[in-house]
XYZ file of C-alpha atoms in Angstrom:
558
model
C 24.818 -9.385 -17.005
C 27.228 -10.691 -14.440
C 26.559 -14.269 -13.490
C 29.039 -14.455 -10.615
C 31.110 -12.026 -8.634
C 34.244 -13.871 -9.671
C 35.669 -14.517 -6.230
C 35.678 -18.109 -4.949
C 36.121 -18.582 -1.224
C 38.130 -21.319 0.419
C 36.456 -24.653 0.959
C 36.930 -26.429 4.326
C 40.022 -28.341 3.135
C 41.535 -25.123 1.833
C 41.009 -23.441 5.181
C 42.911 -26.259 6.905
C 45.815 -25.744 4.489
C 45.933 -21.982 4.942
C 47.996 -22.096 8.131
C 50.681 -24.263 6.526
C 50.675 -22.095 3.397
C 51.054 -18.964 5.508
C 54.047 -20.428 7.358
C 55.732 -21.377 4.095
C 54.986 -17.915 2.719
C 56.540 -16.247 5.736
C 59.649 -18.388 5.448
C 60.228 -17.447 1.829
C 59.251 -13.850 2.486
C 62.296 -13.503 4.697
C 64.253 -12.669 1.580
C 61.926 -9.731 0.905
C 63.578 -7.388 3.386
C 63.542 -3.630 2.877
C 67.318 -3.381 2.464
C 67.320 -5.859 -0.423
C 64.331 -4.111 -1.994
C 66.089 -0.757 -1.796
C 69.322 -2.102 -3.281
C 67.500 -3.665 -6.209
C 65.460 -0.507 -6.797
C 68.639 1.573 -6.848
C 70.228 -0.826 -9.330
C 67.281 -0.295 -11.692
C 67.265 3.484 -11.339
C 69.658 4.088 -14.223
C 70.134 7.536 -15.760
C 67.666 8.324 -18.513
C 64.749 6.372 -16.980
C 61.931 8.874 -16.472
C 58.569 8.658 -14.740
C 55.984 9.278 -17.457
C 53.131 9.812 -15.010
C 51.807 7.678 -12.171
C 54.745 5.581 -11.005
C 56.180 3.548 -8.146
C 59.000 4.804 -5.936
C 60.189 3.190 -2.690
C 57.101 0.999 -2.584
C 54.698 3.930 -2.985
C 52.384 4.988 -5.815
C 53.267 8.546 -6.805
C 51.931 10.988 -9.335
C 54.203 12.298 -12.064
C 54.973 15.372 -9.938
C 56.146 13.174 -7.053
C 53.058 13.575 -4.849
C 51.894 10.457 -3.008
C 48.558 9.113 -4.293
C 46.373 6.783 -2.214
C 43.421 5.299 -4.085
C 40.023 5.582 -2.459
C 37.382 4.365 -4.847
C 35.103 1.631 -6.129
C 34.791 -0.943 -8.891
C 32.328 -0.325 -11.729
C 30.995 -3.110 -14.001
C 31.206 -1.126 -17.246
C 31.493 -4.044 -19.654
C 28.077 -5.414 -18.605
C 26.475 -1.990 -18.224
C 28.100 0.197 -20.915
C 25.265 2.721 -20.742
C 25.890 3.541 -17.080
C 28.756 6.004 -17.587
C 26.888 8.457 -15.318
C 28.133 6.208 -12.523
C 31.573 7.813 -12.821
C 30.143 11.226 -11.969
C 28.081 9.689 -9.171
C 30.999 8.004 -7.400
C 33.033 11.197 -7.748
C 30.221 13.226 -6.158
C 30.349 10.851 -3.191
C 34.071 11.572 -2.738
C 35.943 8.852 -4.665
C 39.293 9.761 -6.214
C 39.596 6.648 -8.404
C 37.532 3.952 -10.085
C 38.402 0.463 -11.324
C 36.556 -0.159 -14.587
C 35.633 -3.679 -15.728
C 36.440 -4.320 -19.408
C 36.399 -7.408 -21.656
C 39.046 -8.471 -24.177
C 36.428 -10.473 -26.102
C 37.453 -13.927 -24.885
C 34.447 -14.452 -22.627
C 32.273 -11.355 -22.983
C 31.746 -8.741 -25.698
C 35.000 -6.904 -26.351
C 35.136 -3.244 -25.364
C 36.222 -1.350 -28.462
C 39.025 1.231 -28.583
C 36.408 3.974 -28.988
C 34.537 2.754 -25.911
C 37.713 2.588 -23.813
C 38.738 6.059 -25.018
C 35.354 7.361 -23.881
C 35.758 5.738 -20.464
C 39.147 7.419 -20.023
C 37.673 10.751 -21.140
C 34.804 10.389 -18.656
C 37.202 9.484 -15.835
C 39.309 12.558 -16.548
C 36.255 14.802 -16.846
C 35.180 13.618 -13.412
C 38.697 13.989 -11.983
C 39.098 10.262 -11.270
C 42.211 8.133 -11.652
C 41.132 5.283 -13.922
C 42.192 1.663 -13.293
C 41.280 -0.374 -16.375
C 41.052 -4.166 -16.015
C 40.299 -7.161 -18.269
C 37.803 -9.415 -16.503
C 37.920 -12.416 -18.856
C 40.918 -13.912 -17.024
C 38.931 -14.515 -13.834
C 39.674 -17.932 -12.323
C 41.896 -19.275 -15.133
C 42.854 -22.925 -14.566
C 39.668 -23.591 -12.645
C 37.081 -21.637 -14.624
C 36.868 -23.261 -18.060
C 35.596 -20.091 -19.740
C 38.474 -17.908 -18.509
C 41.072 -16.422 -20.841
C 44.826 -16.118 -20.429
C 46.967 -13.203 -19.324
C 48.750 -13.424 -22.651
C 45.465 -12.825 -24.493
C 44.738 -9.908 -22.162
C 48.188 -8.451 -22.860
C 47.473 -8.598 -26.583
C 44.229 -6.699 -25.968
C 46.104 -3.927 -24.160
C 48.623 -3.731 -26.977
C 45.700 -3.249 -29.360
C 44.676 -0.249 -27.239
C 48.116 1.346 -27.204
C 47.059 4.276 -29.403
C 44.173 4.980 -27.019
C 46.257 4.729 -23.839
C 49.523 6.351 -24.934
C 49.886 9.738 -23.267
C 47.414 8.866 -20.487
C 50.060 7.717 -17.999
C 49.087 10.492 -15.565
C 45.514 9.228 -15.410
C 45.385 5.495 -16.253
C 46.661 2.330 -14.533
C 46.566 -0.938 -16.503
C 45.339 -3.907 -14.428
C 46.372 -6.707 -16.808
C 43.737 -9.269 -15.805
C 41.226 -9.772 -13.009
C 41.893 -12.655 -10.566
C 43.900 -14.447 -13.269
C 44.143 -17.840 -11.583
C 41.749 -19.996 -9.605
C 42.502 -22.434 -6.791
C 43.835 -25.159 -9.116
C 47.645 -25.130 -9.124
C 47.927 -21.419 -8.234
C 51.722 -21.676 -8.424
C 51.190 -21.525 -12.187
C 50.339 -17.826 -11.788
C 53.897 -16.529 -11.505
C 55.447 -17.199 -14.928
C 52.447 -16.013 -17.024
C 52.271 -12.865 -14.902
C 55.950 -12.089 -15.503
C 55.540 -12.836 -19.215
C 52.537 -10.504 -19.540
C 54.377 -7.671 -17.770
C 57.392 -8.110 -20.041
C 55.145 -8.231 -23.116
C 53.575 -4.874 -22.252
C 56.928 -3.266 -21.493
C 58.330 -4.678 -24.727
C 55.441 -3.025 -26.563
C 56.467 0.328 -25.100
C 53.905 0.830 -22.324
C 55.116 3.211 -19.596
C 51.950 3.089 -17.473
C 51.801 1.768 -13.935
C 50.878 -1.903 -14.315
C 48.715 -3.642 -11.703
C 48.716 -7.422 -11.211
C 46.040 -9.397 -9.355
C 46.721 -12.381 -7.119
C 45.809 -16.044 -7.793
C 43.304 -18.018 -5.684
C 40.548 -15.919 -7.285
C 42.436 -12.817 -6.215
C 42.663 -13.740 -2.521
C 46.113 -15.403 -2.471
C 45.210 -17.577 0.500
C 48.092 -19.927 -0.444
C 50.517 -16.952 -0.494
C 51.755 -17.535 -4.048
C 51.803 -13.816 -4.890
C 53.125 -12.929 -1.453
C 55.995 -15.409 -1.841
C 56.858 -14.545 -5.444
C 56.158 -10.821 -5.369
C 59.816 -9.814 -5.430
C 60.608 -11.896 -8.518
C 57.561 -10.529 -10.342
C 58.423 -6.965 -9.356
C 62.049 -7.344 -10.440
C 60.923 -8.642 -13.836
C 59.602 -5.163 -14.606
C 62.758 -3.244 -15.487
C 60.927 0.069 -14.975
C 59.935 -0.832 -11.401
C 56.509 0.614 -12.193
C 54.322 -2.234 -10.969
C 51.810 -2.541 -8.121
C 50.228 -5.675 -6.628
C 46.500 -6.068 -5.947
C 44.994 -8.315 -3.292
C 41.239 -9.029 -3.255
C 39.844 -9.463 0.241
C 36.586 -11.276 0.812
C 35.582 -13.939 3.350
C 39.047 -15.551 3.364
C 40.006 -12.435 5.324
C 37.647 -12.735 8.260
C 40.111 -12.029 11.079
C 42.175 -8.944 11.849
C 45.351 -11.029 12.093
C 45.030 -12.394 8.548
C 44.485 -8.918 7.147
C 47.239 -7.105 9.006
C 49.766 -9.912 8.413
C 49.194 -9.834 4.669
C 49.254 -6.057 4.212
C 52.211 -5.541 6.534
C 54.249 -8.216 4.716
C 54.284 -6.128 1.534
C 54.872 -2.831 3.317
C 57.752 -4.312 5.334
C 59.268 -5.653 2.107
C 59.014 -2.267 0.387
C 56.645 -3.674 -2.240
C 53.653 -1.638 -3.505
C 50.194 -3.045 -2.762
C 46.544 -2.029 -2.674
C 43.248 -3.769 -1.901
C 41.889 -3.906 -5.443
C 38.556 -5.464 -4.423
C 36.945 -6.176 -1.082
C 33.539 -6.917 0.383
C 31.963 -6.555 3.784
C 28.547 -8.239 3.958
C 28.551 -11.757 5.356
C 27.682 -14.655 3.079
C 27.609 -18.452 3.203
C 31.431 -18.559 3.106
C 32.046 -16.238 6.040
C 32.051 -12.643 7.211
C 34.871 -10.428 5.869
C 36.384 -8.030 8.392
C 36.012 -4.863 6.335
C 36.556 -2.622 9.360
C 40.099 -3.935 9.794
C 40.729 -3.798 6.039
C 39.785 -0.127 5.857
C 41.457 0.876 9.106
C 44.716 -0.891 8.210
C 44.708 0.561 4.696
C 44.326 4.009 6.216
C 47.065 3.411 8.804
C 49.510 2.119 6.172
C 48.442 4.627 3.474
C 47.411 1.820 1.109
C 44.735 2.232 -1.549
C 41.418 0.407 -1.589
C 38.690 -0.073 -4.210
C 35.394 -1.488 -2.917
C 33.361 -4.012 -4.906
C 31.163 -2.724 -6.470
C 29.043 0.257 -7.489
C 25.944 -1.597 -8.750
C 24.632 -4.353 -11.023
C 25.689 -7.512 -9.172
C 23.512 -10.565 -9.811
C 23.424 -10.963 -6.043
C 22.685 -7.400 -4.868
C 24.293 -7.974 -1.478
C 27.483 -6.279 -2.752
C 25.796 -3.371 -4.565
C 26.952 -0.088 -3.063
C 24.116 1.737 -4.846
C 20.764 0.131 -5.557
C 19.889 0.269 -9.245
C 22.831 2.597 -10.012
C 21.040 5.312 -7.999
C 23.466 7.379 -5.854
C 20.535 8.460 -3.673
C 19.813 4.824 -2.786
C 22.985 3.621 -1.100
C 22.786 0.195 0.497
C 24.073 -0.330 4.029
C 27.289 -1.559 2.363
C 27.428 1.665 0.345
C 26.860 3.804 3.420
C 29.704 1.947 5.135
C 32.120 2.549 2.262
C 31.302 6.164 1.543
C 30.325 7.565 4.933
C 31.665 5.134 7.542
C 34.868 5.193 9.598
C 37.952 5.280 7.325
C 35.532 5.537 4.407
C 35.858 7.406 1.149
C 34.285 10.690 2.250
C 36.586 10.812 5.270
C 39.892 9.762 3.688
C 39.866 10.389 -0.081
C 42.115 13.077 -1.600
C 41.833 14.046 -5.252
C 44.873 13.496 -7.482
C 46.858 16.706 -7.839
C 47.167 16.160 -11.617
C 43.633 17.580 -11.839
C 44.764 20.797 -10.200
C 42.177 20.559 -7.454
C 44.456 19.767 -4.542
C 47.483 21.695 -3.393
C 49.732 19.316 -1.405
C 50.660 22.289 0.746
C 47.047 23.315 1.338
C 46.655 23.773 5.079
C 43.881 26.385 5.004
C 40.572 25.112 6.328
C 37.245 26.184 4.799
C 35.178 28.844 6.504
C 32.447 27.673 8.871
C 29.132 26.891 7.145
C 26.132 29.053 7.941
C 23.707 28.132 10.699
C 21.520 25.269 9.436
C 17.772 25.713 9.179
C 15.308 22.858 9.492
C 12.259 22.075 7.360
C 10.001 19.142 6.490
C 10.348 17.735 9.996
C 8.562 14.406 10.410
C 8.467 11.830 13.164
C 11.704 10.257 11.908
C 13.477 12.805 9.662
C 14.385 16.455 9.176
C 15.684 18.386 6.161
C 18.589 20.745 6.905
C 19.924 23.581 4.742
C 22.812 25.982 5.405
C 24.810 28.724 3.687
C 27.752 27.166 1.841
C 31.270 27.487 3.226
C 34.140 28.975 1.203
C 37.714 27.745 0.745
C 40.894 28.924 -0.985
C 40.883 25.774 -3.165
C 37.359 24.400 -2.913
C 34.888 22.794 -0.512
C 34.345 19.101 -1.313
C 31.745 18.119 1.280
C 29.965 18.640 4.570
C 29.581 16.539 7.726
C 26.389 16.970 9.744
C 26.719 16.082 13.419
C 24.279 15.596 16.243
C 25.368 17.629 19.260
C 24.589 16.270 22.724
C 26.204 18.368 25.440
C 29.962 18.175 24.863
C 29.809 15.172 22.510
C 29.135 14.828 18.781
C 27.803 11.965 16.664
C 27.954 11.976 12.864
C 24.402 12.114 11.502
C 24.857 12.563 7.740
C 27.232 13.670 4.991
C 26.600 15.679 1.835
C 28.459 17.150 -1.105
C 25.954 20.052 -1.245
C 24.672 22.536 1.347
C 21.575 20.493 2.237
C 20.735 17.026 3.489
C 17.850 15.062 4.990
C 18.715 13.382 8.285
C 16.758 10.147 8.686
C 16.370 7.470 11.342
C 15.218 9.871 14.076
C 12.891 8.979 16.935
C 9.408 10.477 17.205
C 8.725 13.189 19.821
C 12.443 13.722 20.451
C 14.562 16.895 20.579
C 17.784 16.965 18.530
C 20.561 19.530 18.028
C 22.518 19.561 14.762
C 25.582 21.419 13.413
C 27.690 21.266 10.243
C 31.399 21.095 9.330
C 32.868 21.790 5.856
C 35.912 19.968 4.456
C 38.189 20.404 1.451
C 40.061 17.947 -0.779
C 43.219 18.208 1.329
C 41.312 16.967 4.375
C 41.146 20.325 6.156
C 38.017 20.728 8.277
C 36.277 23.979 9.124
C 35.158 25.269 12.469
C 31.711 24.009 13.454
C 28.663 25.985 12.415
C 26.170 27.328 14.912
C 23.551 24.780 15.960
C 19.884 24.285 15.173
C 17.411 22.493 17.433
C 14.697 20.229 16.037
C 11.886 18.322 17.716
C 10.472 15.465 15.682
C 6.747 14.994 15.255
C 4.494 12.444 16.847
C 4.244 8.973 15.410
C 1.299 8.698 13.010
C -1.618 6.663 14.189
C -2.336 5.167 10.777
C -3.220 1.508 10.441
C -0.797 -1.008 8.926
C -0.317 -4.601 7.916
C 2.912 -6.491 7.291
C 3.610 -9.438 5.029
C 6.780 -11.466 5.708
C 8.314 -14.369 3.802
C 11.632 -16.161 3.319
C 12.070 -16.020 -0.458
C 15.117 -18.298 -0.524
C 17.199 -20.352 1.913
C 20.602 -22.056 1.946
C 22.716 -23.645 4.698
C 23.465 -20.899 7.191
C 21.478 -18.142 5.520
C 18.364 -16.944 3.740
C 16.849 -14.063 1.796
C 13.714 -12.421 3.157
C 11.049 -9.993 1.982
C 8.868 -7.648 4.054
C 5.896 -5.770 2.576
C 4.556 -2.904 4.719
C 1.039 -1.776 3.782
C -0.633 1.448 4.879
C -4.258 0.503 5.539
C -5.138 4.006 6.686
C -6.532 6.965 4.758
C -3.501 9.295 5.054
C 0.088 8.833 3.954
C 2.726 7.742 6.460
C 5.820 9.945 6.109
C 8.769 8.496 7.944
C 8.493 5.253 9.871
C 10.233 2.724 12.072
C 9.368 -0.962 11.747
C 10.157 -3.260 14.672
C 10.022 -7.050 15.015
C 11.864 -9.885 16.763
C 13.568 -13.017 15.450
C 13.082 -16.053 17.670
C 15.895 -18.299 16.401
C 18.962 -16.063 16.429
C 18.664 -14.895 12.811
C 20.942 -11.942 12.018
C 20.366 -9.436 9.205
C 23.592 -8.724 7.258
C 22.284 -6.569 4.400
C 19.011 -4.838 3.568
C 17.646 -2.845 0.667
C 14.716 -0.462 1.079
C 15.631 0.241 4.694
C 18.422 0.421 7.245
C 18.340 -2.205 9.999
C 19.603 -1.960 13.582
C 19.683 -5.226 15.526
C 20.234 -6.021 19.194
C 19.957 -9.724 19.927
C 16.804 -10.874 18.164
C 15.197 -7.404 18.146
C 15.330 -5.640 14.771
C 14.455 -1.996 14.107
C 14.262 -0.741 10.517
C 14.193 2.862 9.268
C 13.363 3.674 5.642
C 15.529 4.473 2.670
C 14.765 7.774 0.930
C 12.628 6.023 -1.657
C 10.542 4.069 0.902
C 10.131 6.790 3.538
C 6.569 7.636 2.462
C 3.861 4.964 2.368
C 0.836 6.381 0.569
C -2.679 5.727 1.796
C -3.699 2.232 0.687
C -0.152 1.809 -0.664
C 2.833 -0.303 0.321
C 6.633 -0.462 0.302
C 8.831 -3.570 0.028
C 12.046 -4.361 1.880
C 14.478 -7.138 1.031
C 17.287 -8.529 3.138
C 19.959 -11.201 3.533
C 20.345 -12.852 6.951
C 22.261 -15.617 8.678
C 20.388 -18.439 10.387
C 20.873 -21.635 12.301
C 18.934 -24.875 11.958
C 15.615 -23.084 12.538
C 14.195 -20.072 10.721
C 10.895 -19.213 12.382
C 9.192 -16.146 10.928
C 8.506 -13.178 13.253
C 4.938 -13.205 14.548
C 4.450 -9.533 15.480
C 5.370 -6.202 13.877
C 4.976 -2.599 14.990
C 5.131 0.539 12.853
C 6.054 3.682 14.774
C 5.123 1.841 17.944
C 1.654 0.730 16.787
C 0.892 -2.933 16.235
C 0.307 -4.075 12.645
C -1.747 -6.973 11.454
C 0.136 -9.747 9.638
C -0.749 -11.108 6.224
């Protein structure tokens, strides 16, 4: 089981040094101009050098057939959860086109065998996912005493050569995860070059990915400054850099400066890990990360599908694709998210780069199982010349639309509705090339009245730390009939702010918090209860809420 996410944030002294480090990085980066990059790339492009599969050209990741490929996917902790291979099918069903798979070379955790790695690659291909394989044992080398070296990781990959040979169309080798800590990060450059050369000397033709030092976040700009020398050390030019963005990247300027520096230099880059929920180190600006990646056509891989010791970064709760956290909803269904921007690799034959034909309009949705806060919608599936990959359900209000839900099938349950309210819904279909259908006809729904059942609420802070705490809320149905669909409301008195919740979806304005249920907590049986957990920021005080309402009715407190 993972004991730490493997990403150390800057301490206060480090944050003071960041500005100076950035200035030094920009000064050295002046040599990384596009004209120099192009000249050096042309010098390497000697006759007889062939792209075996996924490869880099002019700073872009291309498939073997020359089509541009932009990764939109997630990280999956396979080495700690080897039985959760169903996760690959689950992330694909939610729209991902790639997955970064955590492996171990045996230095720190149990080594993943050649047979196990071969099965992972087979499962990735079966689910039409590009597979980024990474060794995690290198995390934080130089600062983390248990970490292994890049050289040891390179030897592990060489031991897998028979498994990986011939998979260049489908597999990217990420030599080692976050292979240097914050202690003397300048030591990252030479071992990285040596590991790349070792793999090329062993005959690997795959795209190689290298992670940054500073626990992947490169806040001292070592990778940014030395990227050209590392790239030039790979005589095939088939190398891509990976930056991990967590709370070091809490402003739009930091994010755009870093990503643009590589693009302007003609050097390939993706966001190999990133997080969004706030923590005690800061609040990452995931909206800018995702928007900038989309604008620059850079890949991103969110951390992580499930299984974190601290569940704040779990995209799915308990590996259940039907129980996405608020972080998971953001990644898969939010603006610039996976469902909206992912395109399947053409090597799987599912996407025609010239596909401009939109799917047909879905059938008129019909509503069923309407409660006070939810409604189930079903419609006749759309058709497409290549294939429909998903549907977007929108709420229609006059001439405007608001996205209400997304689905990979022709049905969905829309939640978070208000009791005794009229809604109008319609559906769009989309294909893998990003073509969107005409809108379906609309259906009108009026939600039911709020149940008058009795309730009680138990609230406690289960753990606190400077600037934050973890809370638990138990909602009990003290009535004699089940409550189907609910909205819990309460108010924080001391400026507490919820950043992540499991069991429900919070909406907060000032101190007022409104919570709607997850699918698995939407029904509270008679004499039964459901439990919510959350992470929140706080100041010097953390007074518990004193009053709660469920569907507008006051609850007793316990």
